[in-house]
Short mmCIF file of N, CA and C in Angstrom, two decimals:
data_model
loop_
_atom_site.label_atom_id
_atom_site.label_comp_id
_atom_site.label_asym_id
_atom_site.label_seq_id
_atom_site.Cartn_x
_atom_site.Cartn_y
_atom_site.Cartn_z
N GLU A 1 43.53 -34.02 -32.75
CA GLU A 1 43.83 -35.00 -33.78
C GLU A 1 44.36 -36.30 -33.18
N ILE A 2 45.09 -36.24 -32.09
CA ILE A 2 45.63 -37.44 -31.46
C ILE A 2 44.49 -38.37 -31.04
N ARG A 3 43.43 -37.81 -30.48
CA ARG A 3 42.30 -38.65 -30.05
C ARG A 3 41.68 -39.39 -31.22
N GLU A 4 41.52 -38.71 -32.35
CA GLU A 4 40.94 -39.36 -33.53
C GLU A 4 41.85 -40.47 -34.03
N ARG A 5 43.16 -40.21 -34.02
CA ARG A 5 44.12 -41.23 -34.48
C ARG A 5 44.12 -42.43 -33.54
N MET A 6 44.05 -42.17 -32.25
CA MET A 6 44.01 -43.28 -31.29
C MET A 6 42.71 -44.07 -31.44
N ALA A 7 41.61 -43.38 -31.68
CA ALA A 7 40.33 -44.07 -31.90
C ALA A 7 40.42 -44.96 -33.13
N GLY A 8 41.07 -44.48 -34.17
CA GLY A 8 41.26 -45.28 -35.38
C GLY A 8 42.13 -46.50 -35.11
N ALA A 9 43.18 -46.31 -34.33
CA ALA A 9 44.07 -47.43 -33.98
C ALA A 9 43.31 -48.46 -33.14
N LEU A 10 42.47 -48.01 -32.23
CA LEU A 10 41.69 -48.93 -31.41
C LEU A 10 40.69 -49.71 -32.27
N ASP A 11 40.06 -49.03 -33.22
CA ASP A 11 39.13 -49.71 -34.13
C ASP A 11 39.86 -50.78 -34.94
N MET A 12 41.06 -50.45 -35.42
CA MET A 12 41.85 -51.42 -36.18
C MET A 12 42.24 -52.60 -35.30
N HIS A 13 42.65 -52.32 -34.07
CA HIS A 13 43.01 -53.35 -33.09
C HIS A 13 41.85 -54.33 -32.90
N LYS A 14 40.67 -53.80 -32.67
CA LYS A 14 39.49 -54.64 -32.45
C LYS A 14 39.13 -55.43 -33.69
N SER A 15 39.21 -54.80 -34.84
CA SER A 15 38.88 -55.48 -36.10
C SER A 15 39.82 -56.65 -36.37
N LEU A 16 41.13 -56.43 -36.19
CA LEU A 16 42.10 -57.51 -36.39
C LEU A 16 41.80 -58.70 -35.48
N ILE A 17 41.54 -58.41 -34.21
CA ILE A 17 41.30 -59.48 -33.26
C ILE A 17 39.99 -60.21 -33.56
N ARG A 18 38.95 -59.47 -33.91
CA ARG A 18 37.66 -60.11 -34.20
C ARG A 18 37.75 -61.02 -35.43
N LYS A 19 38.51 -60.63 -36.42
CA LYS A 19 38.69 -61.50 -37.60
C LYS A 19 39.37 -62.80 -37.20
N LEU A 20 40.36 -62.70 -36.32
CA LEU A 20 41.07 -63.90 -35.88
C LEU A 20 40.20 -64.77 -34.97
N ILE A 21 39.37 -64.15 -34.15
CA ILE A 21 38.45 -64.91 -33.31
C ILE A 21 37.56 -65.79 -34.19
N ALA A 22 37.05 -65.21 -35.26
CA ALA A 22 36.20 -65.97 -36.19
C ALA A 22 37.00 -67.06 -36.89
N LYS A 23 38.20 -66.73 -37.34
CA LYS A 23 39.05 -67.69 -38.05
C LYS A 23 39.32 -68.93 -37.20
N TYR A 24 39.59 -68.74 -35.92
CA TYR A 24 39.93 -69.85 -35.04
C TYR A 24 38.72 -70.42 -34.29
N LYS A 25 37.53 -69.97 -34.70
CA LYS A 25 36.27 -70.48 -34.15
C LYS A 25 36.21 -70.36 -32.63
N CYS A 26 36.62 -69.19 -32.16
CA CYS A 26 36.54 -68.88 -30.74
C CYS A 26 35.35 -67.96 -30.52
N TYR A 27 35.15 -67.50 -29.31
CA TYR A 27 33.98 -66.69 -28.97
C TYR A 27 34.40 -65.49 -28.13
N GLU A 28 33.96 -64.31 -28.56
CA GLU A 28 34.21 -63.07 -27.81
C GLU A 28 33.16 -62.93 -26.73
N VAL A 29 33.58 -62.94 -25.49
CA VAL A 29 32.67 -62.78 -24.36
C VAL A 29 32.37 -61.30 -24.15
N LYS A 30 33.45 -60.49 -24.05
CA LYS A 30 33.29 -59.05 -23.86
C LYS A 30 34.60 -58.34 -24.14
N THR A 31 34.52 -57.01 -24.26
CA THR A 31 35.71 -56.18 -24.36
C THR A 31 35.59 -55.04 -23.35
N VAL A 32 36.75 -54.58 -22.89
CA VAL A 32 36.84 -53.39 -22.05
C VAL A 32 38.04 -52.62 -22.56
N GLY A 33 37.80 -51.47 -23.16
CA GLY A 33 38.89 -50.71 -23.77
C GLY A 33 39.51 -51.52 -24.89
N ASP A 34 40.80 -51.85 -24.76
CA ASP A 34 41.46 -52.65 -25.79
C ASP A 34 41.63 -54.11 -25.36
N SER A 35 41.00 -54.48 -24.25
CA SER A 35 41.11 -55.85 -23.74
C SER A 35 39.94 -56.71 -24.21
N PHE A 36 40.24 -57.96 -24.50
CA PHE A 36 39.22 -58.91 -24.92
C PHE A 36 39.17 -60.07 -23.94
N MET A 37 37.96 -60.56 -23.67
CA MET A 37 37.78 -61.83 -22.99
C MET A 37 37.27 -62.79 -24.06
N ILE A 38 38.05 -63.83 -24.32
CA ILE A 38 37.77 -64.78 -25.40
C ILE A 38 37.77 -66.18 -24.82
N VAL A 39 36.82 -67.01 -25.26
CA VAL A 39 36.79 -68.41 -24.84
C VAL A 39 36.79 -69.31 -26.07
N THR A 40 37.23 -70.54 -25.85
CA THR A 40 37.22 -71.55 -26.89
C THR A 40 37.08 -72.92 -26.24
N ALA A 41 36.47 -73.84 -26.97
CA ALA A 41 36.34 -75.21 -26.48
C ALA A 41 37.60 -76.01 -26.74
N ASP A 42 38.46 -75.51 -27.62
CA ASP A 42 39.66 -76.24 -28.03
C ASP A 42 40.90 -75.48 -27.56
N PRO A 43 41.66 -76.03 -26.61
CA PRO A 43 42.84 -75.33 -26.12
C PRO A 43 43.88 -75.05 -27.20
N VAL A 44 44.01 -75.93 -28.17
CA VAL A 44 44.97 -75.70 -29.26
C VAL A 44 44.55 -74.46 -30.06
N ALA A 45 43.26 -74.33 -30.34
CA ALA A 45 42.77 -73.15 -31.05
C ALA A 45 43.03 -71.88 -30.24
N GLY A 46 42.91 -71.99 -28.91
CA GLY A 46 43.19 -70.83 -28.06
C GLY A 46 44.63 -70.38 -28.15
N VAL A 47 45.55 -71.33 -28.15
CA VAL A 47 46.98 -70.99 -28.27
C VAL A 47 47.27 -70.44 -29.66
N GLN A 48 46.69 -71.07 -30.68
CA GLN A 48 46.90 -70.58 -32.05
C GLN A 48 46.36 -69.17 -32.20
N LEU A 49 45.20 -68.91 -31.62
CA LEU A 49 44.61 -67.57 -31.66
C LEU A 49 45.52 -66.56 -30.98
N ALA A 50 46.01 -66.89 -29.80
CA ALA A 50 46.88 -65.96 -29.06
C ALA A 50 48.14 -65.63 -29.87
N LEU A 51 48.74 -66.62 -30.48
CA LEU A 51 49.93 -66.38 -31.30
C LEU A 51 49.61 -65.54 -32.52
N ALA A 52 48.48 -65.85 -33.17
CA ALA A 52 48.08 -65.10 -34.37
C ALA A 52 47.79 -63.64 -34.03
N ILE A 53 47.15 -63.41 -32.89
CA ILE A 53 46.87 -62.03 -32.47
C ILE A 53 48.17 -61.27 -32.28
N GLN A 54 49.13 -61.86 -31.58
CA GLN A 54 50.40 -61.18 -31.35
C GLN A 54 51.11 -60.87 -32.66
N GLU A 55 51.10 -61.82 -33.57
CA GLU A 55 51.76 -61.60 -34.87
C GLU A 55 51.06 -60.51 -35.67
N GLN A 56 49.73 -60.55 -35.73
CA GLN A 56 49.00 -59.54 -36.49
C GLN A 56 49.18 -58.14 -35.90
N LEU A 57 49.13 -58.04 -34.59
CA LEU A 57 49.30 -56.73 -33.96
C LEU A 57 50.72 -56.20 -34.16
N TYR A 58 51.70 -57.09 -34.13
CA TYR A 58 53.09 -56.67 -34.32
C TYR A 58 53.33 -56.14 -35.73
N TYR A 59 52.79 -56.82 -36.73
CA TYR A 59 53.07 -56.45 -38.12
C TYR A 59 52.09 -55.44 -38.71
N ALA A 60 51.06 -55.09 -37.99
CA ALA A 60 50.07 -54.14 -38.51
C ALA A 60 50.69 -52.76 -38.73
N ASP A 61 50.22 -52.08 -39.75
CA ASP A 61 50.66 -50.71 -40.01
C ASP A 61 49.73 -49.77 -39.25
N TRP A 62 50.18 -49.33 -38.10
CA TRP A 62 49.35 -48.51 -37.23
C TRP A 62 49.30 -47.05 -37.66
N ALA A 63 50.22 -46.63 -38.51
CA ALA A 63 50.26 -45.24 -38.99
C ALA A 63 50.18 -44.27 -37.81
N THR A 64 51.02 -44.49 -36.81
CA THR A 64 50.95 -43.69 -35.59
C THR A 64 52.24 -42.92 -35.32
N ASP A 65 52.99 -42.62 -36.33
CA ASP A 65 54.24 -41.88 -36.10
C ASP A 65 54.01 -40.57 -35.37
N ASP A 66 52.93 -39.86 -35.72
CA ASP A 66 52.65 -38.59 -35.05
C ASP A 66 52.23 -38.81 -33.60
N ILE A 67 51.55 -39.90 -33.32
CA ILE A 67 51.18 -40.22 -31.93
C ILE A 67 52.43 -40.55 -31.12
N ASP A 68 53.32 -41.35 -31.71
CA ASP A 68 54.56 -41.69 -31.03
C ASP A 68 55.37 -40.43 -30.72
N ALA A 69 55.46 -39.53 -31.69
CA ALA A 69 56.20 -38.28 -31.49
C ALA A 69 55.57 -37.43 -30.39
N PHE A 70 54.25 -37.39 -30.36
CA PHE A 70 53.53 -36.63 -29.34
C PHE A 70 53.88 -37.14 -27.95
N TYR A 71 53.83 -38.46 -27.76
CA TYR A 71 54.11 -39.01 -26.44
C TYR A 71 55.58 -38.93 -26.07
N LYS A 72 56.46 -38.98 -27.03
CA LYS A 72 57.89 -38.81 -26.73
C LYS A 72 58.15 -37.42 -26.18
N LYS A 73 57.45 -36.42 -26.72
CA LYS A 73 57.62 -35.05 -26.22
C LYS A 73 57.07 -34.92 -24.80
N GLN A 74 56.02 -35.69 -24.48
CA GLN A 74 55.38 -35.61 -23.17
C GLN A 74 56.20 -36.32 -22.09
N CYS A 75 57.01 -37.29 -22.49
CA CYS A 75 57.77 -38.10 -21.53
C CYS A 75 59.09 -37.41 -21.20
N PRO A 76 59.31 -37.05 -19.94
CA PRO A 76 60.54 -36.38 -19.57
C PRO A 76 61.75 -37.33 -19.48
N CYS A 77 61.48 -38.62 -19.48
CA CYS A 77 62.58 -39.56 -19.22
C CYS A 77 63.35 -39.93 -20.49
N ASN A 78 62.71 -40.06 -21.63
CA ASN A 78 63.39 -40.45 -22.89
C ASN A 78 64.36 -41.60 -22.68
N LEU A 79 63.84 -42.71 -22.19
CA LEU A 79 64.67 -43.88 -21.92
C LEU A 79 65.11 -44.55 -23.22
N SER A 80 66.31 -45.08 -23.20
CA SER A 80 66.75 -45.90 -24.32
C SER A 80 66.20 -47.30 -24.09
N LYS A 81 66.23 -48.15 -25.13
CA LYS A 81 65.72 -49.51 -25.00
C LYS A 81 66.46 -50.28 -23.91
N ALA A 82 67.71 -50.01 -23.72
CA ALA A 82 68.49 -50.71 -22.69
C ALA A 82 68.04 -50.34 -21.28
N GLU A 83 67.36 -49.22 -21.13
CA GLU A 83 66.97 -48.74 -19.80
C GLU A 83 65.60 -49.24 -19.35
N TYR A 84 64.82 -49.85 -20.23
CA TYR A 84 63.50 -50.34 -19.79
C TYR A 84 63.31 -51.78 -20.07
#
């Protein structure tokens, strides 16, 4: 089930970014995993796109509580926020 949930999260990630690429009139060159290579003729649009992507990804509802719990169990370190 974790793989299916991660696949769904990756699809959502790509969809959010592609919508913003179109909105800011940029161009998707290629993707590898969750990484995008994006170009634009307008540097201001590139900065606006980068900020919009960060904001959208931050506020998105990833519905991944079970994934987070799974990885917390796998991690022997259980670091607090102050430790990383």
